[in-house]
Amino acid sequence: MGEAREVMDRLTEALTTHPDIKAVGELYAEDAVAYTPDEGEIHGRDNIVEYWRQMTDAVPDSTFETLHSYEAGDTAIDEGIFSGRNTGPIQLPTGESLPATQKDVRIRGVDIATVRDGRIVDYRLYFDEMEFLGQLGLLPDETP
């Protein structure tokens, strides 16, 4: 197992199995960049950690089931299923928050992390944001 794979596995554990937001911060370089479907491009470790803090607050008892796991040079790639129950507030990009829906979510996604000197410098997260919002019951009902 290479460095990228080891760092990615530690990130997954710190976000799901054994939530530890401080450990998450230690895994990102200070000038890291992350790309997410819901927040777009996020610059800097502190902002990325805040993104993950909001996610772990919203779904604190989450799991990640790995379907495929790869490593190519300095990059680790995971495809899997994130699942949990929304028991905490959901932060909106506007700064407002929605109360917990108490609904279960199960979302397939892909994480890609490029690692240098033991820290993530570039992170990409892909998941279907509409599916996520739909499972939370936050999409308007469609009328025929």
Tab-separated table of C-alpha atoms in Angstrom:
chain	number	residue	atom	x	y	z
A	1	MET	CA	0.000	0.000	0.000
A	2	GLY	CA	1.332	3.398	-0.978
A	3	GLU	CA	1.117	6.743	0.766
A	4	ALA	CA	-1.933	7.964	-1.191
A	5	ARG	CA	-3.939	4.853	-0.321
A	6	GLU	CA	-2.989	5.060	3.346
A	7	VAL	CA	-3.976	8.750	3.573
A	8	MET	CA	-7.296	8.131	1.781
A	9	ASP	CA	-8.112	5.250	4.134
A	10	ARG	CA	-7.329	7.443	7.147
A	11	LEU	CA	-9.596	10.190	5.740
A	12	THR	CA	-12.480	7.763	5.244
A	13	GLU	CA	-12.083	6.470	8.788
A	14	ALA	CA	-11.916	10.000	10.254
A	15	LEU	CA	-15.118	10.964	8.412
A	16	THR	CA	-17.172	7.834	9.063
A	17	THR	CA	-15.995	4.883	11.163
A	18	HIS	CA	-14.312	6.954	13.899
A	19	PRO	CA	-15.316	10.588	13.299
A	20	ASP	CA	-12.472	12.929	14.180
A	21	ILE	CA	-12.529	16.355	12.527
A	22	LYS	CA	-9.094	17.215	13.961
A	23	ALA	CA	-7.632	14.140	12.215
A	24	VAL	CA	-9.340	15.264	8.986
A	25	GLY	CA	-7.511	18.600	9.214
A	26	GLU	CA	-4.165	16.871	9.702
A	27	LEU	CA	-4.645	14.967	6.439
A	28	TYR	CA	-4.945	18.060	4.195
A	29	ALA	CA	-2.148	20.385	3.114
A	30	GLU	CA	-2.636	23.991	4.183
A	31	ASP	CA	-3.125	25.091	0.558
A	32	ALA	CA	-5.207	22.074	-0.527
A	33	VAL	CA	-8.038	22.448	-3.018
A	34	ALA	CA	-11.228	20.369	-2.968
A	35	TYR	CA	-13.995	20.095	-5.549
A	36	THR	CA	-17.466	19.004	-4.427
A	37	PRO	CA	-20.872	18.851	-6.151
A	38	ASP	CA	-22.582	20.937	-3.487
A	39	GLU	CA	-19.973	23.583	-2.605
A	40	GLY	CA	-17.914	23.725	-5.791
A	41	GLU	CA	-14.236	24.623	-5.445
A	42	ILE	CA	-12.995	24.965	-1.864
A	43	HIS	CA	-9.569	26.489	-1.191
A	44	GLY	CA	-7.466	25.885	1.911
A	45	ARG	CA	-7.384	23.288	4.658
A	46	ASP	CA	-9.538	25.296	7.083
A	47	ASN	CA	-12.349	25.718	4.542
A	48	ILE	CA	-12.197	22.053	3.549
A	49	VAL	CA	-12.316	20.990	7.203
A	50	GLU	CA	-15.345	23.247	7.717
A	51	TYR	CA	-17.065	21.545	4.758
A	52	TRP	CA	-16.465	18.133	6.346
A	53	ARG	CA	-17.517	19.389	9.789
A	54	GLN	CA	-20.873	20.445	8.382
A	55	MET	CA	-21.308	17.059	6.685
A	56	THR	CA	-20.372	15.089	9.811
A	57	ASP	CA	-22.674	17.281	11.933
A	58	ALA	CA	-25.561	16.624	9.518
A	59	VAL	CA	-24.953	12.861	9.280
A	60	PRO	CA	-22.876	11.993	12.363
A	61	ASP	CA	-23.211	8.202	12.323
A	62	SER	CA	-22.323	7.561	8.701
A	63	THR	CA	-20.613	4.635	7.035
A	64	PHE	CA	-18.752	4.181	3.784
A	65	GLU	CA	-18.938	0.870	1.978
A	66	THR	CA	-16.043	0.613	-0.453
A	67	LEU	CA	-17.010	-0.889	-3.810
A	68	HIS	CA	-13.753	-0.202	-5.664
A	69	SER	CA	-10.428	1.050	-4.362
A	70	TYR	CA	-7.464	2.100	-6.499
A	71	GLU	CA	-4.103	3.758	-6.225
A	72	ALA	CA	-2.070	5.162	-9.118
A	73	GLY	CA	1.144	6.896	-8.126
A	74	ASP	CA	0.320	9.769	-5.776
A	75	THR	CA	-3.468	9.435	-6.219
A	76	ALA	CA	-6.026	7.219	-4.454
A	77	ILE	CA	-9.521	6.642	-5.838
A	78	ASP	CA	-12.495	5.159	-3.986
A	79	GLU	CA	-15.939	4.348	-5.286
A	80	GLY	CA	-18.446	3.455	-2.636
A	81	ILE	CA	-21.703	4.027	-0.844
A	82	PHE	CA	-22.044	6.674	1.851
A	83	SER	CA	-24.979	6.047	4.159
A	84	GLY	CA	-26.396	7.336	7.417
A	85	ARG	CA	-29.247	9.228	9.014
A	86	ASN	CA	-29.604	13.000	8.923
A	87	THR	CA	-29.838	13.817	12.634
A	88	GLY	CA	-28.092	17.196	12.589
A	89	PRO	CA	-28.749	20.543	10.914
A	90	ILE	CA	-28.019	20.876	7.201
A	91	GLN	CA	-25.959	23.946	6.318
A	92	LEU	CA	-27.000	25.790	3.175
A	93	PRO	CA	-24.562	27.761	0.981
A	94	THR	CA	-26.437	30.921	2.041
A	95	GLY	CA	-25.302	30.418	5.646
A	96	GLU	CA	-28.770	29.381	6.773
A	97	SER	CA	-29.425	25.911	8.117
A	98	LEU	CA	-32.301	23.465	7.889
A	99	PRO	CA	-33.344	21.280	10.804
A	100	ALA	CA	-32.507	17.581	10.608
A	101	THR	CA	-34.921	15.552	8.486
A	102	GLN	CA	-34.327	12.282	10.418
A	103	LYS	CA	-34.227	10.536	7.027
A	104	ASP	CA	-31.773	7.885	5.924
A	105	VAL	CA	-29.478	8.539	2.975
A	106	ARG	CA	-27.595	6.080	0.799
A	107	ILE	CA	-25.530	7.736	-1.921
A	108	ARG	CA	-23.028	6.249	-4.344
A	109	GLY	CA	-19.990	8.422	-4.917
A	110	VAL	CA	-16.359	8.660	-5.957
A	111	ASP	CA	-13.485	10.269	-4.033
A	112	ILE	CA	-10.135	11.104	-5.641
A	113	ALA	CA	-7.240	12.317	-3.494
A	114	THR	CA	-3.803	13.371	-4.678
A	115	VAL	CA	-1.234	13.209	-1.889
A	116	ARG	CA	2.168	14.847	-1.521
A	117	ASP	CA	4.385	14.593	1.552
A	118	GLY	CA	1.689	12.712	3.474
A	119	ARG	CA	-1.100	15.274	2.945
A	120	ILE	CA	-3.931	15.676	0.476
A	121	VAL	CA	-3.220	18.542	-1.930
A	122	ASP	CA	-6.078	17.960	-4.379
A	123	TYR	CA	-9.369	16.280	-3.501
A	124	ARG	CA	-12.372	15.598	-5.725
A	125	LEU	CA	-15.727	14.293	-4.561
A	126	TYR	CA	-18.480	13.205	-6.936
A	127	PHE	CA	-22.022	12.232	-5.961
A	128	ASP	CA	-25.526	12.902	-7.253
A	129	GLU	CA	-26.574	15.956	-5.259
A	130	MET	CA	-30.185	15.720	-6.473
A	131	GLU	CA	-30.415	12.140	-5.252
A	132	PHE	CA	-29.002	13.226	-1.881
A	133	LEU	CA	-31.527	16.082	-1.545
A	134	GLY	CA	-34.358	13.819	-2.720
A	135	GLN	CA	-33.553	11.194	-0.098
A	136	LEU	CA	-33.604	13.934	2.537
A	137	GLY	CA	-37.036	15.012	1.298
A	138	LEU	CA	-35.743	18.477	0.360
A	139	LEU	CA	-36.842	18.578	-3.274
A	140	PRO	CA	-40.222	20.034	-4.220
A	141	ASP	CA	-42.899	17.534	-5.180
A	142	GLU	CA	-43.321	17.191	-8.922
A	143	THR	CA	-46.778	17.951	-10.252
A	144	PRO	CA	-48.027	16.189	-13.387
